[in-house]
Short mmCIF file of C-alpha atoms in Angstrom, two decimals:
data_model
loop_
_atom_site.label_atom_id
_atom_site.label_comp_id
_atom_site.label_asym_id
_atom_site.label_seq_id
_atom_site.Cartn_x
_atom_site.Cartn_y
_atom_site.Cartn_z
CA MET A 2 0.00 0.00 0.00
CA GLU A 3 3.05 2.28 0.08
CA THR A 4 3.19 5.10 -2.45
CA PRO A 5 6.14 7.15 -3.72
CA ILE A 6 5.60 9.87 -6.34
CA GLY A 7 8.44 11.37 -8.38
CA ILE A 8 8.27 14.30 -10.81
CA ALA A 9 11.19 15.62 -12.88
CA PHE A 10 11.12 19.21 -14.12
CA ASN A 11 13.66 21.19 -16.13
CA ASP A 12 15.70 22.46 -13.17
CA PHE A 13 14.75 20.15 -10.31
CA VAL A 14 13.13 16.86 -9.37
CA MET A 15 10.67 16.28 -6.52
CA VAL A 16 9.94 13.05 -4.68
CA ALA A 17 7.11 12.51 -2.19
CA THR A 18 6.90 9.25 -0.25
CA ASP A 19 4.35 8.17 2.33
CA GLN A 20 5.71 7.85 5.87
CA THR A 21 3.51 4.99 7.05
CA CYS A 22 5.11 1.91 8.60
CA ALA A 23 2.65 -0.93 9.13
CA HIS A 24 2.80 -4.50 10.37
CA SER A 25 -0.13 -6.65 9.31
CA ILE A 26 -3.21 -4.57 10.22
CA LEU A 27 -1.36 -2.38 12.73
CA LEU A 28 -0.01 1.11 12.11
CA MET A 29 3.40 1.18 13.77
CA GLU A 30 4.59 4.66 12.80
CA ASP A 31 3.47 7.54 10.56
CA THR A 32 6.78 9.43 10.42
CA CYS A 33 8.93 6.73 8.81
CA GLU A 34 11.51 7.94 6.27
CA LYS A 35 11.59 5.91 3.05
CA THR A 36 13.75 8.30 1.02
CA TYR A 37 17.53 7.98 1.24
CA SER A 38 20.26 10.44 0.22
CA LEU A 39 22.79 8.55 -1.89
CA SER A 40 25.04 11.55 -2.57
CA ASN A 41 24.88 15.35 -2.66
CA HIS A 42 22.70 15.40 -5.78
CA LEU A 43 21.09 11.96 -5.72
CA LEU A 44 18.33 10.35 -3.69
CA MET A 45 16.36 7.13 -3.77
CA SER A 46 12.86 6.30 -2.59
CA ALA A 47 12.40 2.63 -1.69
CA ILE A 48 9.23 0.72 -0.86
CA GLY A 49 8.59 -2.98 -0.34
CA GLN A 50 9.51 -5.43 2.42
CA SER A 51 10.73 -3.32 5.33
CA GLY A 52 13.89 -5.31 5.94
CA ASP A 53 14.73 -5.40 2.24
CA THR A 54 14.28 -1.66 1.73
CA THR A 55 16.53 -0.71 4.64
CA GLU A 56 19.26 -3.23 3.80
CA PHE A 57 19.27 -2.47 0.07
CA ALA A 58 19.22 1.31 0.59
CA GLU A 59 22.12 1.19 3.04
CA PHE A 60 24.09 -1.11 0.72
CA MET A 61 23.58 1.24 -2.24
CA THR A 62 24.38 4.35 -0.20
CA LYS A 63 27.67 2.94 1.06
CA ASN A 64 28.76 1.71 -2.37
CA ILE A 65 27.93 4.99 -4.11
CA GLN A 66 29.79 6.91 -1.40
CA LEU A 67 32.74 4.52 -1.80
CA TYR A 68 32.76 5.22 -5.54
CA LYS A 69 32.95 8.95 -4.79
CA LEU A 70 35.89 8.47 -2.41
CA ARG A 71 37.81 6.28 -4.86
CA ASN A 72 37.25 8.45 -7.93
CA ALA A 73 36.93 11.94 -6.40
CA TYR A 74 33.63 12.63 -8.17
CA GLU A 75 30.00 11.60 -7.83
CA MET A 76 28.11 9.20 -10.02
CA SER A 77 25.69 10.90 -12.38
CA PRO A 78 22.01 9.98 -11.95
CA SER A 79 22.21 7.76 -15.04
CA GLU A 80 25.32 5.96 -13.78
CA ALA A 81 23.82 5.50 -10.32
CA ALA A 82 20.50 4.21 -11.70
CA ASN A 83 22.26 1.61 -13.86
CA PHE A 84 24.50 0.61 -10.95
CA ILE A 85 21.46 0.15 -8.69
CA ARG A 86 19.61 -1.77 -11.39
CA ARG A 87 22.57 -4.12 -11.88
CA ASN A 88 22.72 -4.88 -8.15
CA LEU A 89 18.97 -5.46 -8.04
CA ALA A 90 19.18 -7.78 -11.05
CA ASP A 91 22.05 -9.71 -9.45
CA SER A 92 20.02 -10.18 -6.27
CA LEU A 93 17.23 -11.82 -8.31
CA ARG A 94 19.63 -14.66 -9.09
CA SER A 95 20.45 -15.21 -5.43
CA ARG A 96 18.58 -17.19 -2.79
CA ASN A 97 17.40 -14.02 -1.04
CA PRO A 98 16.37 -11.43 -3.64
CA PHE A 99 15.47 -7.90 -2.58
CA HIS A 100 11.75 -7.21 -2.98
CA VAL A 101 11.87 -3.43 -3.48
CA ASN A 102 10.42 -0.87 -5.87
CA LEU A 103 12.50 2.25 -6.37
CA LEU A 104 12.51 5.82 -7.62
CA VAL A 105 15.97 7.26 -8.26
CA ALA A 106 16.08 11.05 -8.61
CA GLY A 107 19.02 13.33 -9.17
CA PHE A 108 20.53 16.36 -10.85
CA ASP A 109 23.26 15.88 -13.45
CA LYS A 110 25.73 18.74 -13.07
CA LYS A 111 27.33 18.09 -16.47
CA SER A 112 24.14 18.26 -18.52
CA GLU A 113 22.42 20.53 -15.96
CA GLN A 114 19.31 18.37 -16.16
CA ALA A 115 17.11 16.82 -13.49
CA GLU A 116 16.52 13.10 -14.03
CA LEU A 117 14.09 10.52 -12.66
CA TYR A 118 14.29 6.74 -12.98
CA SER A 119 11.62 4.23 -11.99
CA MET A 120 12.61 0.68 -11.09
CA ASP A 121 10.54 -2.33 -10.06
CA TYR A 122 11.53 -5.38 -8.02
CA LEU A 123 12.30 -7.34 -11.20
CA ALA A 124 14.98 -4.75 -12.10
CA GLY A 125 12.99 -3.25 -14.94
CA MET A 126 14.01 0.39 -15.31
CA VAL A 127 12.76 3.39 -17.27
CA LYS A 128 13.77 7.05 -17.38
CA THR A 129 10.62 9.14 -17.13
CA GLU A 130 9.19 12.58 -16.40
CA HIS A 131 6.98 11.32 -13.58
CA ALA A 132 6.47 7.97 -11.90
CA THR A 133 4.67 6.28 -9.02
CA HIS A 134 4.53 2.87 -7.38
CA GLY A 135 1.80 1.14 -5.41
CA TYR A 136 -1.96 1.55 -5.41
CA GLY A 137 -1.64 5.32 -4.98
CA GLY A 138 -0.25 5.49 -8.49
CA VAL A 139 -3.61 4.38 -9.86
CA PHE A 140 -5.16 7.62 -8.61
CA SER A 141 -2.27 10.02 -9.22
CA SER A 142 -1.11 8.99 -12.70
CA GLY A 143 -4.07 10.64 -14.43
CA ILE A 144 -3.50 13.90 -12.57
CA LEU A 145 0.18 13.89 -13.54
CA ASP A 146 -0.62 13.14 -17.20
CA ARG A 147 -3.09 16.01 -17.36
CA HIS A 148 -1.37 18.76 -15.35
CA TYR A 149 2.37 18.09 -15.63
CA LYS A 150 4.51 20.69 -17.41
CA PRO A 151 8.32 20.45 -17.48
CA ASP A 152 8.79 24.19 -16.90
CA MET A 153 6.83 24.36 -13.64
CA THR A 154 8.23 26.32 -10.69
CA VAL A 155 8.97 24.74 -7.32
CA GLU A 156 5.69 26.07 -5.91
CA GLU A 157 3.70 24.74 -8.87
CA GLY A 158 5.41 21.36 -8.60
CA TYR A 159 4.67 21.19 -4.88
CA ASN A 160 1.01 22.02 -5.53
CA LEU A 161 0.87 19.28 -8.18
CA LEU A 162 2.15 16.81 -5.59
CA LYS A 163 -0.50 18.05 -3.16
CA ASN A 164 -3.23 17.43 -5.73
CA CYS A 165 -1.98 13.88 -6.29
CA ILE A 166 -1.78 13.16 -2.57
CA ALA A 167 -5.21 14.69 -1.93
CA GLU A 168 -6.70 12.27 -4.46
CA ILE A 169 -4.87 9.31 -2.89
CA GLN A 170 -6.08 10.26 0.59
CA LYS A 171 -9.60 10.75 -0.71
CA ARG A 172 -9.93 7.56 -2.76
CA LEU A 173 -7.64 4.94 -1.25
CA ILE A 174 -9.22 2.88 1.51
CA ILE A 175 -5.88 2.51 3.32
CA ASN A 176 -4.87 5.50 5.43
CA LEU A 177 -1.70 7.28 4.21
CA PRO A 178 -1.78 10.50 6.27
CA ASN A 179 1.77 11.85 5.89
CA PHE A 180 4.07 12.29 2.89
CA GLY A 181 7.66 13.47 3.16
CA VAL A 182 8.81 15.68 0.28
CA GLN A 183 12.38 16.12 -1.00
CA ILE A 184 13.70 18.23 -3.87
CA VAL A 185 16.98 17.87 -5.77
CA THR A 186 18.40 20.93 -7.55
CA LYS A 187 21.85 22.03 -8.75
CA ASP A 188 22.46 23.16 -5.15
CA GLY A 189 21.77 19.72 -3.67
CA ILE A 190 19.01 17.96 -1.74
CA LYS A 191 16.53 19.82 0.43
CA SER A 192 13.49 18.69 2.43
CA LEU A 193 10.26 20.59 1.90
CA LYS A 194 7.28 20.84 4.22
CA PRO A 195 5.64 17.41 4.65
CA ILE A 196 2.19 17.05 3.11
CA MET A 197 -0.18 15.89 5.84
CA LEU A 198 -3.81 14.90 5.73
CA GLU A 199 -5.09 17.88 7.70
CA ARG A 200 -3.18 20.30 5.44
CA VAL A 201 -4.71 19.05 2.21
CA ALA A 202 -7.97 20.56 1.02
CA PHE A 203 -10.06 18.05 -0.88
CA GLN A 204 -11.56 19.48 -4.04
CA LYS A 205 -15.13 18.61 -4.93
#
């Protein structure tokens, strides 16, 4: 039932991920972080089995940081996405594959472009302008298709995320009250104000 939403614009990329941690029918926590900073201009949102997401995210973070230390420069979003995909594909051939769905977002300083990659647990990957995972994507994909523009400002992009989340909270039977929001620009990664249920106005 987890839902990450990623949107890439001309100068930045935004990722919103629900903060709900559940076990069976119990809500354990509603402030759980599912987005991980891989480097100064790269982040990854991971959903799936809780143990798999944490282990895989930490493994990727440490390896990407090690690459930076060895080579004195960061991986580009494209390089990082392909590196992550390769590791996910390799795990499928092991006895304990990682069951995770990912959004990889970053800003390429060479091309000065924001990039977004969507990856599923079978290591299928696509570069896209906007992407979602989970049941929430059923309700938000239509809004993104209709209202997305690549030249939107940060405020307009944030409002587009709010519209998507409002529809998810209105239509989805499972409660997803809080969404953490991160933005990646040429200046790095920054957290924006979380989008919470009581702050979203449902439109009739």
